[in-house]
Short mmCIF file of C-alpha atoms in Angstrom, two decimals:
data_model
loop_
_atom_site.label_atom_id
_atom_site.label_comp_id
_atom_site.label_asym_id
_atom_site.label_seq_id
_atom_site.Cartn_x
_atom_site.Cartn_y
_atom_site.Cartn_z
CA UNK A 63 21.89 31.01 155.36
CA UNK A 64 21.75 27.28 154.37
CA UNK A 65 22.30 24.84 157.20
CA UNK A 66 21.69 20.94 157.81
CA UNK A 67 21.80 19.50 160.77
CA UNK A 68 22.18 16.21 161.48
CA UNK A 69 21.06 14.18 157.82
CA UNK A 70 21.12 11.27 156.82
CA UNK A 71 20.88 9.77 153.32
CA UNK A 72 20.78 5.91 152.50
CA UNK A 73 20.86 4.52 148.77
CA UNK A 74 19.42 1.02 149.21
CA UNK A 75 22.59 -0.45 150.59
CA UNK A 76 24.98 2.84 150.97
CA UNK A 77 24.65 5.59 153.39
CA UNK A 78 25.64 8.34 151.12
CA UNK A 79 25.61 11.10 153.91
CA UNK A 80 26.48 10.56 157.68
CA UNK A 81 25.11 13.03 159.81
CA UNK A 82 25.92 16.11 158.29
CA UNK A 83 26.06 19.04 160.03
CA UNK A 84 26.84 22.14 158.23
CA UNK A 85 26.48 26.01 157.68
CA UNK A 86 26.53 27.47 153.97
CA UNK A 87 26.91 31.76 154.72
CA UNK A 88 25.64 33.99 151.90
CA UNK A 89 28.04 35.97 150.10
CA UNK A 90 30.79 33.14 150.52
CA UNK A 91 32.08 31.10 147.52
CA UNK A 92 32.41 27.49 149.40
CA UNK A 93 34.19 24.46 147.61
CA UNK A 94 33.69 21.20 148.04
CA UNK A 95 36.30 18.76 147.70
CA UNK A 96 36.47 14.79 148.22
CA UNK A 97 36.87 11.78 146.75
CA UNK A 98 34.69 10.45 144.11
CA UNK A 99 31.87 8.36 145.81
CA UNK A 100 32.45 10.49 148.92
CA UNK A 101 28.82 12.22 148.48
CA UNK A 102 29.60 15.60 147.51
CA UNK A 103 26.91 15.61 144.36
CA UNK A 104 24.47 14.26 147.09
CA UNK A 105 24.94 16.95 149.74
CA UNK A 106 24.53 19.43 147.13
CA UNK A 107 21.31 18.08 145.53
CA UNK A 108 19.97 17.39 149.05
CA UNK A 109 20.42 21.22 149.52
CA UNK A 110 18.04 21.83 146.16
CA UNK A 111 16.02 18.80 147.61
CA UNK A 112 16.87 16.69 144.05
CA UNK A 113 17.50 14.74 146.80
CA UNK A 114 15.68 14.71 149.85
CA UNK A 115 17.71 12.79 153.25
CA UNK A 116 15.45 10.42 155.49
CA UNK A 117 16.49 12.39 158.21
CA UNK A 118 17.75 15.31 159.73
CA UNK A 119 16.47 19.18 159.55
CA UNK A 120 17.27 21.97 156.83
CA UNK A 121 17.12 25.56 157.69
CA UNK A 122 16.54 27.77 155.06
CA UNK A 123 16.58 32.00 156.44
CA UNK A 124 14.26 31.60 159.23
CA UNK A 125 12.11 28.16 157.59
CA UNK A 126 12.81 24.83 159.40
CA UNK A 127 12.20 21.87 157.31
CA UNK A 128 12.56 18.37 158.88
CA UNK A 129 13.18 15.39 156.59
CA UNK A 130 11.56 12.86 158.68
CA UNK A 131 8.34 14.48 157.55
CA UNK A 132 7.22 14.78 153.68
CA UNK A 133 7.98 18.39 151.95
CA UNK A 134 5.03 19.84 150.95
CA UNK A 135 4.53 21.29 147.31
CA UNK A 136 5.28 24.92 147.81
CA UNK A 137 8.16 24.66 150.02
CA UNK A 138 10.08 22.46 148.09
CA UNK A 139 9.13 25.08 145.14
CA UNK A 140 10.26 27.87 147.25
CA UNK A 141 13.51 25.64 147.99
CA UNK A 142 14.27 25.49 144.53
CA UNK A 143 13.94 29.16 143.62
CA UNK A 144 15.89 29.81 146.62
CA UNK A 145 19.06 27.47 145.16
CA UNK A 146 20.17 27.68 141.55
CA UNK A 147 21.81 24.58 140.09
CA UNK A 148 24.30 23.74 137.70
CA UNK A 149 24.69 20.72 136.59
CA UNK A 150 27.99 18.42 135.33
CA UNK A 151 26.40 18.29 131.91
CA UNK A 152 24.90 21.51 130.73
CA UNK A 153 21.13 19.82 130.41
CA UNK A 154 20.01 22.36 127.96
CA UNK A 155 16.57 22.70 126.75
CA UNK A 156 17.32 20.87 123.28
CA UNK A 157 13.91 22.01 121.98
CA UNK A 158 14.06 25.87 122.83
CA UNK A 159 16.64 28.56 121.80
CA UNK A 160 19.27 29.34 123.96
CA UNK A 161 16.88 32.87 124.71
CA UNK A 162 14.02 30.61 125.15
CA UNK A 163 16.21 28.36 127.85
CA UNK A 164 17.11 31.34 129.81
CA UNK A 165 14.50 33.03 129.95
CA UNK A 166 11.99 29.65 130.37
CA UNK A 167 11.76 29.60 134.06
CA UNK A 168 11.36 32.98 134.47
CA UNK A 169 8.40 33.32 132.57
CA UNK A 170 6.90 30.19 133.69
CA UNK A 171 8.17 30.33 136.98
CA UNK A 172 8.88 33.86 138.34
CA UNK A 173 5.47 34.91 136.15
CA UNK A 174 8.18 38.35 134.90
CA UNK A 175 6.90 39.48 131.44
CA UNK A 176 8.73 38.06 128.11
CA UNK A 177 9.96 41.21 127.45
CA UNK A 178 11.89 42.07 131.19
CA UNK A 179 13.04 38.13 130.85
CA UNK A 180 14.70 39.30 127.29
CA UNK A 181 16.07 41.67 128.46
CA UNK A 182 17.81 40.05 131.66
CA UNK A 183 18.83 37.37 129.68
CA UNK A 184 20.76 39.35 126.86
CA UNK A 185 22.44 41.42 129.50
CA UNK A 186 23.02 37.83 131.27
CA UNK A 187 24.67 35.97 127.79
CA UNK A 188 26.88 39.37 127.56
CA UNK A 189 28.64 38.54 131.11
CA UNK A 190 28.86 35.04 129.83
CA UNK A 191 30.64 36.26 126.55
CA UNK A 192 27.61 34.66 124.59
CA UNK A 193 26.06 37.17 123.29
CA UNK A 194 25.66 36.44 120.00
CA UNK A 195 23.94 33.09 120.24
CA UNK A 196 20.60 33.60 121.90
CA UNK A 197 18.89 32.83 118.79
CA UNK A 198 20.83 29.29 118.23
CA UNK A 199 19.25 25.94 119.50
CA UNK A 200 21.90 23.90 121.89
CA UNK A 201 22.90 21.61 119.46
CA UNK A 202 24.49 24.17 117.12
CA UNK A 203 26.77 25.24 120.20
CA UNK A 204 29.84 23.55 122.00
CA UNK A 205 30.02 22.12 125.56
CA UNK A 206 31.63 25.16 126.77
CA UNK A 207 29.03 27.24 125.29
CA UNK A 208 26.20 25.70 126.60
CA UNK A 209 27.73 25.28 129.80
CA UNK A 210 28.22 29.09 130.38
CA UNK A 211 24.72 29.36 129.35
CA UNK A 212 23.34 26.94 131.87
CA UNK A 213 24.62 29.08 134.63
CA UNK A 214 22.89 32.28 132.48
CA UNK A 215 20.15 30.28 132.80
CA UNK A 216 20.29 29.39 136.50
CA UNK A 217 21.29 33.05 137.76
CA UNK A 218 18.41 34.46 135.42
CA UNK A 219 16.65 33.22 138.74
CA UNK A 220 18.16 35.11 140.84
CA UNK A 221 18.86 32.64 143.39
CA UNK A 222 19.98 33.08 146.70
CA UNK A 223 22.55 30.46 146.60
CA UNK A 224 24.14 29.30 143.26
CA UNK A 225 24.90 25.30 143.26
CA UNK A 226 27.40 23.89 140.99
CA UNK A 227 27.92 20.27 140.59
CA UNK A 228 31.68 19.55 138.92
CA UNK A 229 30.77 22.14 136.34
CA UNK A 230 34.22 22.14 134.60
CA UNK A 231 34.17 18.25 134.75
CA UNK A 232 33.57 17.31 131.04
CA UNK A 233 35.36 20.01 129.57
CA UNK A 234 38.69 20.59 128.30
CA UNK A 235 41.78 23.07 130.72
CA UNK A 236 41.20 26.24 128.22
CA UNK A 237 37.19 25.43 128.22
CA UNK A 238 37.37 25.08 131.85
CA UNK A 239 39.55 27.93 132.66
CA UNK A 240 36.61 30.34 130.60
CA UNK A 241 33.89 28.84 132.91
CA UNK A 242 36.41 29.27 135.95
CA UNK A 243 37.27 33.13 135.60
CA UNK A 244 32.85 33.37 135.04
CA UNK A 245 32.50 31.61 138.48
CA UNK A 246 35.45 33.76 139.76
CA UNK A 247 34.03 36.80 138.50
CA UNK A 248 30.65 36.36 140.57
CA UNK A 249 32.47 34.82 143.61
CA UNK A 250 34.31 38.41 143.63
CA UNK A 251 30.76 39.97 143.44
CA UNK A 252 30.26 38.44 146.71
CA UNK A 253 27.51 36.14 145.27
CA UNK A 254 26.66 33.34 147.26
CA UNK A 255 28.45 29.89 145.56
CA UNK A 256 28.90 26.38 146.53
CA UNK A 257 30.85 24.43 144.23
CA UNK A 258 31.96 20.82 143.80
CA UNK A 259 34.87 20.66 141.99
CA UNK A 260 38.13 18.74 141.45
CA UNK A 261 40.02 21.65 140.48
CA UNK A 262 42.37 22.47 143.62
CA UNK A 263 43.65 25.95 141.65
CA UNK A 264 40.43 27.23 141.42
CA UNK A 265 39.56 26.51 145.12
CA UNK A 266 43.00 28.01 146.16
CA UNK A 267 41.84 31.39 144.16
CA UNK A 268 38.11 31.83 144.63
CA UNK A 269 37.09 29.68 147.72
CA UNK A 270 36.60 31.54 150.75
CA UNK A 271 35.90 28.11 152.76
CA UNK A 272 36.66 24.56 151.82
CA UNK A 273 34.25 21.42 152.69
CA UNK A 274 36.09 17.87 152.26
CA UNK A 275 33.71 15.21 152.29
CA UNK A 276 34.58 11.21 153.07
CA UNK A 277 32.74 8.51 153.10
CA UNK A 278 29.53 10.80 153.35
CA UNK A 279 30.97 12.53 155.93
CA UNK A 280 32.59 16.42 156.64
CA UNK A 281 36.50 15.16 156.93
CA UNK A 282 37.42 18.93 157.19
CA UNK A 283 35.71 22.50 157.06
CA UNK A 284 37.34 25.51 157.37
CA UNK A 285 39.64 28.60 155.50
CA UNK A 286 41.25 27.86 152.37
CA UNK A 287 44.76 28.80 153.81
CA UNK A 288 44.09 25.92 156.59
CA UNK A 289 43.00 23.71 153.70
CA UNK A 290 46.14 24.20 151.80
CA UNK A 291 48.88 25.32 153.92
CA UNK A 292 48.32 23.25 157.26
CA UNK A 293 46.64 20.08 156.10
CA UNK A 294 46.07 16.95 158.26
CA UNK A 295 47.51 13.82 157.18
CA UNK A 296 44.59 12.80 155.42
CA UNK A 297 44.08 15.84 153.22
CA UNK A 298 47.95 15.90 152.53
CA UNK A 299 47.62 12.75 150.58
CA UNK A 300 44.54 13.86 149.14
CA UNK A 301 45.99 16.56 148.10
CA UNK A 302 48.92 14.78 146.89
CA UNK A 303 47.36 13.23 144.70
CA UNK A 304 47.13 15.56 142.20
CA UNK A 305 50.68 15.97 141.75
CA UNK A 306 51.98 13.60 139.54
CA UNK B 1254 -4.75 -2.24 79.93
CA UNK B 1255 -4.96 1.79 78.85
CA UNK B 1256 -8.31 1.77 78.20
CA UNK B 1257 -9.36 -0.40 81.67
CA UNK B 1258 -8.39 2.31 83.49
CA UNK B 1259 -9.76 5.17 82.11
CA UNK B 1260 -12.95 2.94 82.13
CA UNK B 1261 -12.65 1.75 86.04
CA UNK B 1262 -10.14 4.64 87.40
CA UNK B 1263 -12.23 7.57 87.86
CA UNK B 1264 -15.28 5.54 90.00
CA UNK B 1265 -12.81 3.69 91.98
CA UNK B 1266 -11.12 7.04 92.57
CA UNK B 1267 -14.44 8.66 93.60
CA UNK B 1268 -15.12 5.98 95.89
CA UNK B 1269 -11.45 6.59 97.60
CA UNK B 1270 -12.39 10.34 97.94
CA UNK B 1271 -15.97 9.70 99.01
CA UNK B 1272 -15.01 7.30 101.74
CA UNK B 1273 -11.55 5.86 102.00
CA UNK B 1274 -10.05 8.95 102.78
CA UNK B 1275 -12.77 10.75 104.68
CA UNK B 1276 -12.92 7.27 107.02
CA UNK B 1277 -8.86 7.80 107.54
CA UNK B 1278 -8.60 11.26 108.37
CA UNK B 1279 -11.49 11.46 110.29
CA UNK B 1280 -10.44 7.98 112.04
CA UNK B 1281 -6.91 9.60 112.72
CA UNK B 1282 -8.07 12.57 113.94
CA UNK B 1283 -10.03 10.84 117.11
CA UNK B 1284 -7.32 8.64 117.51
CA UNK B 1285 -4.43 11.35 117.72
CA UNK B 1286 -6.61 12.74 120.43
CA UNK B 1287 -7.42 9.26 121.73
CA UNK B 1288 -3.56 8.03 121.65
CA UNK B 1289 -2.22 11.69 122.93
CA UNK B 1290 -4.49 11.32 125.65
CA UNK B 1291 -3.85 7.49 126.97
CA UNK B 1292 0.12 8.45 126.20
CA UNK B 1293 0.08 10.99 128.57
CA UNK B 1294 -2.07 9.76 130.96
CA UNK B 1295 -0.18 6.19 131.44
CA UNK B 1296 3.57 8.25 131.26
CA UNK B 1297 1.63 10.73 133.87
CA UNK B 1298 3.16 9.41 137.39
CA UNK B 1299 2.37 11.94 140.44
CA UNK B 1300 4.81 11.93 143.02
CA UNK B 1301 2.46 11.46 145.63
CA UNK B 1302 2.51 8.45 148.12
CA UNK B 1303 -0.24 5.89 149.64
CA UNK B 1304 -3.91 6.22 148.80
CA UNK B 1305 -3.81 8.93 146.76
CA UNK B 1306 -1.78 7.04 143.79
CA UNK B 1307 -4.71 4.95 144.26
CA UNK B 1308 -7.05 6.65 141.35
CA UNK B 1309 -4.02 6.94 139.18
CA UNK B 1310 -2.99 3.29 139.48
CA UNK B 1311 -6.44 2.41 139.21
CA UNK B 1312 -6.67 4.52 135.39
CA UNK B 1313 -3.82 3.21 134.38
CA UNK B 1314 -5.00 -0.57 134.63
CA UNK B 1315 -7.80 0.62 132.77
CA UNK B 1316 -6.06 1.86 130.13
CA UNK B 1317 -4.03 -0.80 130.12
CA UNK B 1318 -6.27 -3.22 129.66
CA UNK B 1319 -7.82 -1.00 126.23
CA UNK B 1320 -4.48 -1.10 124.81
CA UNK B 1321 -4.37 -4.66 125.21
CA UNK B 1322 -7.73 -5.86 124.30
CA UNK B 1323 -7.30 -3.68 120.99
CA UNK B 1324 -3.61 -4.72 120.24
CA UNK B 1325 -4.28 -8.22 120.91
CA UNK B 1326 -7.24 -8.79 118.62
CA UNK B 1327 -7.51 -8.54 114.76
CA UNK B 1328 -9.35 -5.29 113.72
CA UNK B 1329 -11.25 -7.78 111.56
CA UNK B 1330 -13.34 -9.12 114.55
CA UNK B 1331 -13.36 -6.12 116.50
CA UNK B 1332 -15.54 -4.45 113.61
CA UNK B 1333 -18.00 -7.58 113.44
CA UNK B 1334 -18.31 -7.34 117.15
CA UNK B 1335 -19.27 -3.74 116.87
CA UNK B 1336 -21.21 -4.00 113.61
CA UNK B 1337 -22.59 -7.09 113.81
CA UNK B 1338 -22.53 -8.18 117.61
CA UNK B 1339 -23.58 -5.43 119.19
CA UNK B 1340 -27.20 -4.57 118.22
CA UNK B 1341 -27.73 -8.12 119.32
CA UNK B 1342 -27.84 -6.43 122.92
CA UNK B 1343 -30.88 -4.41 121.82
CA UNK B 1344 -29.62 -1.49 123.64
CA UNK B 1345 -31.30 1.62 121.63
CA UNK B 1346 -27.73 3.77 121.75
CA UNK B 1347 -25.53 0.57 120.97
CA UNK B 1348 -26.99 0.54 117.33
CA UNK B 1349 -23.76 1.50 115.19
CA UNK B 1350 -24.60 2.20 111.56
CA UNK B 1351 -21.74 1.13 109.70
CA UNK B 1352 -20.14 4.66 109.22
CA UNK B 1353 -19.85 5.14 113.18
CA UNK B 1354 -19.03 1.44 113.45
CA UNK B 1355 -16.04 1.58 110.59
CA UNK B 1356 -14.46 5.06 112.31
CA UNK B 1357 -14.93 3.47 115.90
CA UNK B 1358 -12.65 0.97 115.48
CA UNK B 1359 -10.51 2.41 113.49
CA UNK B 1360 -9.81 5.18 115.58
CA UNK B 1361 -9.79 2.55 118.54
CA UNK B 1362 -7.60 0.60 117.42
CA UNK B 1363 -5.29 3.15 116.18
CA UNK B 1364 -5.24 5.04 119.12
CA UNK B 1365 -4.05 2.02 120.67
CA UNK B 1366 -1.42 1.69 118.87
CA UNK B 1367 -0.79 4.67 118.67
CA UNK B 1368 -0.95 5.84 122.46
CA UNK B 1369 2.32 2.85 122.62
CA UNK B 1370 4.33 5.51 120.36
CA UNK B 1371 3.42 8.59 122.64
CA UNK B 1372 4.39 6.65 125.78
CA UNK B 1373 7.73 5.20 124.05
CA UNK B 1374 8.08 8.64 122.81
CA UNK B 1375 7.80 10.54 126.39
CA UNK B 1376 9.84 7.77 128.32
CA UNK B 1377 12.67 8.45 125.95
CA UNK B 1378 12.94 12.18 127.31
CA UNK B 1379 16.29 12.03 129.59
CA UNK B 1380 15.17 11.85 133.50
CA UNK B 1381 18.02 14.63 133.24
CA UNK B 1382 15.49 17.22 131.53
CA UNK B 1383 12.88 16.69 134.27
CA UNK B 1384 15.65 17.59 136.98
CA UNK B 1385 16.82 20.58 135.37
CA UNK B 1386 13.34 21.68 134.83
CA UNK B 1387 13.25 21.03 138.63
CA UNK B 1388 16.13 22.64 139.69
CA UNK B 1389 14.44 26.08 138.26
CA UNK B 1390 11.69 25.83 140.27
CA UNK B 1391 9.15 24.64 137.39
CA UNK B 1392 6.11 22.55 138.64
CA UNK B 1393 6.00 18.95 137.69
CA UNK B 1394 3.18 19.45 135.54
CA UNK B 1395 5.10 22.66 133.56
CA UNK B 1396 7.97 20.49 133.51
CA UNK B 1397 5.57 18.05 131.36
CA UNK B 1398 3.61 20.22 129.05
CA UNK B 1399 6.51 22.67 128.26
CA UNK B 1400 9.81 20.49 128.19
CA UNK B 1401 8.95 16.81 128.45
CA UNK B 1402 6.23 16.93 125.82
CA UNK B 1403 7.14 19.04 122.41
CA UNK B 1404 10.51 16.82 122.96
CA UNK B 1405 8.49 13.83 123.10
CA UNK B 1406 6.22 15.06 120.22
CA UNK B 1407 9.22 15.25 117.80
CA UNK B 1408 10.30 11.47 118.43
CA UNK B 1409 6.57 9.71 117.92
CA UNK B 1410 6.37 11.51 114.87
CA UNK B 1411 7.56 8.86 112.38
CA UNK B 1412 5.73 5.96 114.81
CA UNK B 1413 2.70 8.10 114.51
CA UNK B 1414 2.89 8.60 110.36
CA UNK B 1415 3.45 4.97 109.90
CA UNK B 1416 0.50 3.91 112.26
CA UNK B 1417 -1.40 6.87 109.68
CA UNK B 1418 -0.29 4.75 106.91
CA UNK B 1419 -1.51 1.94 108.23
CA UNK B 1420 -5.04 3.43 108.46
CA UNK B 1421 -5.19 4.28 105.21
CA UNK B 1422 -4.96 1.00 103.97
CA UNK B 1423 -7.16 -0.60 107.18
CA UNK B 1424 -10.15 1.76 105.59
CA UNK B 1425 -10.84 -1.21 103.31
CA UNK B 1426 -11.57 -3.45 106.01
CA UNK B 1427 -15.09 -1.32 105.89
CA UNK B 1428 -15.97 -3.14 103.06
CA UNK B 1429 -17.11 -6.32 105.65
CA UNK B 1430 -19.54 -3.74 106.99
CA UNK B 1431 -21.41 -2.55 103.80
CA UNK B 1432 -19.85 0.65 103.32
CA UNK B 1433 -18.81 0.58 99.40
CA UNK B 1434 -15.35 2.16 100.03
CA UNK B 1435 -12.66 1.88 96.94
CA UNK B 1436 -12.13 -1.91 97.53
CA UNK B 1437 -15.92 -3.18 97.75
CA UNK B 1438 -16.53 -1.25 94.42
CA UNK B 1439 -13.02 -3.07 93.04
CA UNK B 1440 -14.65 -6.36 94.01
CA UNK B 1441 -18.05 -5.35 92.54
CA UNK B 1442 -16.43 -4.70 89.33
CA UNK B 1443 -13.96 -7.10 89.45
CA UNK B 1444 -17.12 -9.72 89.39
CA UNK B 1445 -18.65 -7.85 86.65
CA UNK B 1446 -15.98 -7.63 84.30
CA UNK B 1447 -14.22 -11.17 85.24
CA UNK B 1448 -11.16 -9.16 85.15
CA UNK B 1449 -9.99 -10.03 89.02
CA UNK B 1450 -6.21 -9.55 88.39
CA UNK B 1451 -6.40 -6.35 86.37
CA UNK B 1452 -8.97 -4.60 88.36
CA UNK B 1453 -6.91 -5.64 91.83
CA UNK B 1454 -3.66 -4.91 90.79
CA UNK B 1455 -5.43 -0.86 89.49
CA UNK B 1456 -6.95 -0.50 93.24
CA UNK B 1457 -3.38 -1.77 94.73
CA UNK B 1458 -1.89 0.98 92.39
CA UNK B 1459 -4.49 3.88 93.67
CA UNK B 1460 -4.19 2.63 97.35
CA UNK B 1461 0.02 3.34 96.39
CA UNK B 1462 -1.05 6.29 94.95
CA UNK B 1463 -3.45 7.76 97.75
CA UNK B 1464 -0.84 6.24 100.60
CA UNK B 1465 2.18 8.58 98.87
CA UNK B 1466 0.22 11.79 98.76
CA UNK B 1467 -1.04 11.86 102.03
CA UNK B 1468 2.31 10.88 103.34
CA UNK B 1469 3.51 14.48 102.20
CA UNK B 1470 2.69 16.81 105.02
CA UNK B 1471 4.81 14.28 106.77
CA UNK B 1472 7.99 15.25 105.34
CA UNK B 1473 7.03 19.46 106.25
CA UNK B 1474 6.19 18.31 109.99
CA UNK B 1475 9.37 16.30 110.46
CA UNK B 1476 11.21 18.97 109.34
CA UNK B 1477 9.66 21.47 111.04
CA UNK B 1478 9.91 19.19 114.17
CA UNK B 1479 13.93 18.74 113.47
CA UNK B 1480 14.62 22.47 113.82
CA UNK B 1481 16.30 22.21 117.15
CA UNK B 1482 18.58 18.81 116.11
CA UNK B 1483 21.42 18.13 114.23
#
């Protein structure tokens, strides 16, 4: 279980999140939706503590951490092995293999031997229909590609929660739809996702609970079917606006 | 012309081998080590707070402040200061002879240079890189050595061979200090044989001709180092 309670998070001038109070379950595929500027990104980077709120707490399983205080070295470590992340642009490795990006952390991180982090890996670029590129360097592979391989390379992990920031953003509807049916394949394995996306068919299908996020703060949060079938005013024009 | 170089070639040669290009490479090697570790150092910023960045703010004035004073002065007078200024001190270990004086500054004031390229080099890694190293849990400091830096190698790699080429051809500045490297002996025999033009123009040509060759290796590392781009 993930859960902030009241934070806070100020960019110079703009308060990004408004006393947020939320609870991410595991095994549930959560979406979060919003306007651009609305500080979805930051509410999912403050729960990998890329960002880290000024104030407010963070309960991770049965650890308390409170934002008003500095993190210490080995929690925020811990946080971050806890919480995969996936990021808008793949951010590959350019300098290592695709093999040597998956299988990178853990080594160096998770201390497993090279050979067990092979392994996992190949079995992991099978799922994500990559199979045949672990011995190509990024650049020889498309956006798609690398993509698919940045999640291999976050679930080679094993984290608790997987965090995906727009993920489908930069790529094309067919490119998209690939990385889509991946994420809707391990939402249906009951793996713990939250996603920020813009694409309202894929939160329909794989969401178990949508987040809508305003102005930094939670404008709705609740089922799917409430989401889509009853919606307040507010997210009946936003959701409005994607029919043209 | 033919026969003035098979007369002055071969000693001019033997004084490039002897001491031109032993005072380069051994010159680059310390300041590889020098620049890689002022580069790193000054890029190094620990995310700690208060009086703890203290020591590290304090370091990296002081490094500063080498890179300066050896950027900012001609290696001319640096290597009369060391040669020629320092004994003056009559401090027993401050007694250079002009081998240790000659690589010194060399590999000072290449390192300096040098150290510039590394940093330029490291801060043009992405910020993006360090997150995603983040985001798998890697330490700030395995973040550094095992995706900042061979990316960040690759880049300074042409700075670094053209501050190599550079040495090659500061060596003769040695000359002010006594050691007969290939230019003092083209000056000795360019006063002998009152042939200043031919005699200059052959130790201009072997300079060419040593600066080429030992560019080589170059070539093999950048390509080696280019594996993973386009």
């Amino acid at each position: 279980m993930l859960k902030l309670e009241n934070v806070n998070k100020t960019y110079t001038e703009h308060q990004a999140l408004k006393d947020i109070n939320v609870t991410f379950n595991p095994n549930e595929t959560t979406v979060i939706v919003g306007p651009s500027g609305s500080g979805k990104s930051t509410l999912l980077r403050s729960l990998n503590l890329l960002e880290e709120p000024e104030t407010g707490t963070y309960t991770i399983d049965d650890q308390t951490i409170n934002f008003n205080e500095p993190i210490d070295k080995s929690t925020l470590l811990w946080v971050r092995r806890k919480t995969g992340m996936v990021f808008q642009q793949p951010r590959m490795f350019d300098h290592l293999t695709v093999l040597g990006n998956i299988i990178e952390a853990p080594v160096h991180v998770l201390k497993q031997s090279k050979a067990d982090a092979r392994k996992e890996a190949t079995k992991l670029l099978e799922e994500v229909g990559l199979a045949d590129t672990a011995k190509r360097y990024p650049y020889q592979l498309s956006g798609g590609q690398t993509q698919r391989i940045a999640i291999a390379r976050a679930l080679a992990m094993h984290p608790d929660y997987l965090l995906l920031d727009e993920p489908t953003s930069a790529l094309d509807p067919e490119i998209e739809a690939q990385i889509l049916r991946i994420l809707k394949q391990l939402a249906n394995e009951h793996e713990s996702l939250i996603i920020v996306t813009h694409n309202m068919e894929f939160a329909k299908n794989a969401a178990d609970r949508m987040l809508f996020l305003e102005d930094g703060a939670i404008g709705f949060d609740g089922t799917p079917d409430e989401f889509f079938n009853h919606p307040t005013d507010r997210i009946n024009r936003f959701l409005n606006a994607y029919k043209i | 012309m033919l026969d003035f170089i098979k007369t002055y070639a071969p000693q001019l040669i033997v004084a490039g081998l002897k001491y031109t290009i032993p005072l380069a490479l051994i010159s680059f090697a310390i300041a590889l080590v020098l620049a890689g570790l002022v580069g790193v150092l000054r890029s190094y910023h620990p995310q700690t707070t208060g009086l703890k960045r203290l020591p590290w703010r304090l370091l990296d004035a002081v490094l500063g402040v080498y890179v300066w004073a050896f950027r900012s002065t001609p290696m001319l007078v640096q290597l009369f200061v060391v040669f020629y200024g320092l004994p003056k001190l009559g401090i027993a270990w401050l007694q250079p002879s002009a081998w240790l004086a000659a690589v010194a500054v060399l590999s000072l004031n290449t390192g300096a240079y040098a150290s510039e390229a590394i940093r330029a080099a490291i801060s043009s890694i992405p910020d993006t890189q360090r997150e995603a190293a983040a985001a798998l849990g890697m330490t700030d400091r395995q973040t550094f050595v095992r995706i900042i830096l061979p990316q960040a190698a690759r880049i300074s790699i042409p700075t670094l061979a053209n501050s190599f080429i550079s040495l090659i051809k500061d060596t003769s500045l040695a000359s002010t200090v006594t050691i007969v490297e290939m230019f003092y002996l083209s000056q000795q025999l360019a006063a002998a044989t009152f042939e200043p033009l031919q005699m200059y123009l052959l130790v201009a040509a072997l300079y060419a001709i040593f600066v080429t060759i030992l560019s080589i290796p170059q070539r093999y590392i950048q390509r080696w180092a280019d594996r993973f781009v386009k």
